[in-house]
Amino acid sequence: MQVLAGLSQKEIEKITDVLHQSKFRARQIHNWIYLKSARSIDEMTDLSREFREELKKVATVTDVKIKVKQESTDGTLKYLIEYPDGACVETVLMRFDNRANLTACVSSQVGCAVNCSFCATGKRGFIRNLTYKEIIEQVLTIQRDTGLKVTNVVFMGQGEPLLNLDNVLKAMEIFNESFQIGQRRLTVSTSGIIPGINRLAELDMQSTLALSLHAPNHELRKNLMPIEDKYNLLDLKSALKNYVVKTGRRITIEYLLIKNLNDTVECAKQLAEYLYDIKCNVNLIPYNPIFDKDYRRPSNNAIMKFKCLLEHSGKKVTVRLERGADIDAACGQLRGKVD
Ligand code: SAH
Ligand code: SF4
């Protein structure tokens, strides 16, 4: 049995060829899957009933299940999705009231090996990479369940996308070509895997690169992110500058704010210094508490003060709105297991 979700138009044509149907039929099926989010072959009503019956013998729309679905008071939806081998990941749909944007936050791996001290996913360890089909199934699941069309995708769920780059790139190609989501509406977030950043630079990626910096000096960053041992701030800076030169794109710097740890005036100064010659915007993320850590979120005043200090250095700074905190769907809270 072939699963239609994840197949390109060419791959669907192979199925319609065997069933002696035209390429136009393949196009119709393709659009039902990606643009009209059909839940079953029966819903593909512009195909004849006979053809649908033939197709049902050899193909099915999907092989993933929604294990749990939660809705936040702010409208954010969180899904726990189960793949045929029993592996589960979480995926989140964020709706921003004042915009038509529907942003899916997708996972790229089951678990994560990077093990940042503040992240619930890291606590779980690394289990396996997701295939590109499994990545795009997350967006299809959201679309099928809500009947809505996702307009933006961010790789900010579980996992480190640049440690599964082949699948992430293939998924991005399909988001672009089959879902018709523009490249600039795709964002890849990384903890700073330098070889991956270099590869994206060579590919002249036109999607947004978001870099999780979180600390402005080596000691502090090592404390929060063990990856700093392997790919340190100094080397990271060269890679980021090269990325900007090659792609012409502005980078998004993500900076987590943890009370009394990396939210001080000194940290803001060091951060401004580190970033002064990197073409970037800064996105401040107030820490979302996870179960077994005693880190705290700074007060709103402290967040605003940090923001002002950075703005004075000439950067554009935004503070990330917290979404879905009441259902543990906020940044870094995704664990992908039922507990
Ligand atoms: N592995 C990638 C992408 C997934 S994490 C990365 O680290 O960039 C997406 C974002 O959530 C990252 O910026 C990450 O640092 C942040 N994050 C992780 N744990 C968090 C927490 N407890 N509170 C707020 N943000 C968190
Ligand atoms: Fe992995 Fe990103 Fe979590 Fe770090 S923050 S453990 S890189 S998912």
Tab-separated table of C-alpha atoms and ligand atoms in Angstrom, residues 108 112 114 116 118-120 155-161 189-192 210-214 225 254-256 285-290 320 330-333, ligand 1:
chain	number	residue	atom	x	y	z
A	108	SER	CA	12.830	17.454	12.684
A	112	CYS	CA	17.580	15.771	20.361
A	114	VAL	CA	22.323	18.605	21.669
A	116	CYS	CA	20.691	22.238	26.084
A	118	PHE	CA	16.889	24.672	29.436
A	119	CYS	CA	15.090	22.459	26.889
A	120	ALA	CA	12.584	19.681	27.565
A	155	PHE	CA	11.611	24.223	12.288
A	156	MET	CA	11.419	24.993	15.993
A	157	GLY	CA	9.797	21.861	17.357
A	158	GLN	CA	11.763	18.902	18.636
A	159	GLY	CA	15.224	18.225	17.306
A	160	GLU	CA	18.154	19.972	15.665
A	161	PRO	CA	17.303	20.485	11.965
A	189	SER	CA	16.306	27.302	13.692
A	190	THR	CA	19.657	25.908	14.791
A	191	SER	CA	21.713	25.685	17.954
A	192	GLY	CA	24.736	26.572	15.788
A	210	ALA	CA	17.400	31.543	13.021
A	211	LEU	CA	20.356	31.038	15.319
A	212	SER	CA	19.857	30.112	18.972
A	213	LEU	CA	22.620	32.122	20.613
A	214	HIS	CA	21.320	32.482	24.179
A	225	MET	CA	24.529	24.696	25.536
A	254	GLU	CA	17.268	34.023	19.136
A	255	TYR	CA	18.212	34.907	22.659
A	256	LEU	CA	16.588	33.142	25.576
A	285	ILE	CA	12.518	34.592	24.091
A	286	PRO	CA	11.487	34.801	27.743
A	287	TYR	CA	12.326	31.423	29.294
A	288	ASN	CA	9.399	29.006	29.487
A	289	PRO	CA	9.651	26.938	32.657
A	290	ILE	CA	10.176	23.216	32.160
A	320	ARG	CA	8.574	36.504	21.273
A	330	ALA	CA	5.604	26.957	24.140
A	331	CYS	CA	9.194	26.979	22.884
A	332	GLY	CA	11.351	24.264	24.343
A	333	GLN	CA	8.500	22.504	26.103
B	1	SAH	N1	17.139	22.778	17.866
B	1	SAH	C1	16.834	24.015	17.292
B	1	SAH	C2	15.360	24.209	17.003
B	1	SAH	C3	14.370	23.733	18.036
B	1	SAH	S1	14.294	24.607	19.541
B	1	SAH	C4	17.369	25.161	18.153
B	1	SAH	O1	17.774	24.896	19.270
B	1	SAH	O2	17.413	26.274	17.652
B	1	SAH	C5	13.468	26.131	19.127
B	1	SAH	C6	13.802	27.281	20.055
B	1	SAH	O3	13.252	27.088	21.369
B	1	SAH	C7	15.291	27.473	20.258
B	1	SAH	O4	15.672	28.823	20.134
B	1	SAH	C8	15.473	27.005	21.683
B	1	SAH	O5	16.621	27.503	22.255
B	1	SAH	C9	14.205	27.493	22.338
B	1	SAH	N2	13.942	26.899	23.649
B	1	SAH	C10	14.318	25.694	24.106
B	1	SAH	N3	13.909	25.519	25.392
B	1	SAH	C11	13.257	26.648	25.755
B	1	SAH	C12	12.591	27.080	26.953
B	1	SAH	N4	12.498	26.280	28.016
B	1	SAH	N5	12.047	28.306	26.956
B	1	SAH	C13	12.091	29.104	25.847
B	1	SAH	N6	12.678	28.748	24.699
B	1	SAH	C14	13.265	27.532	24.642
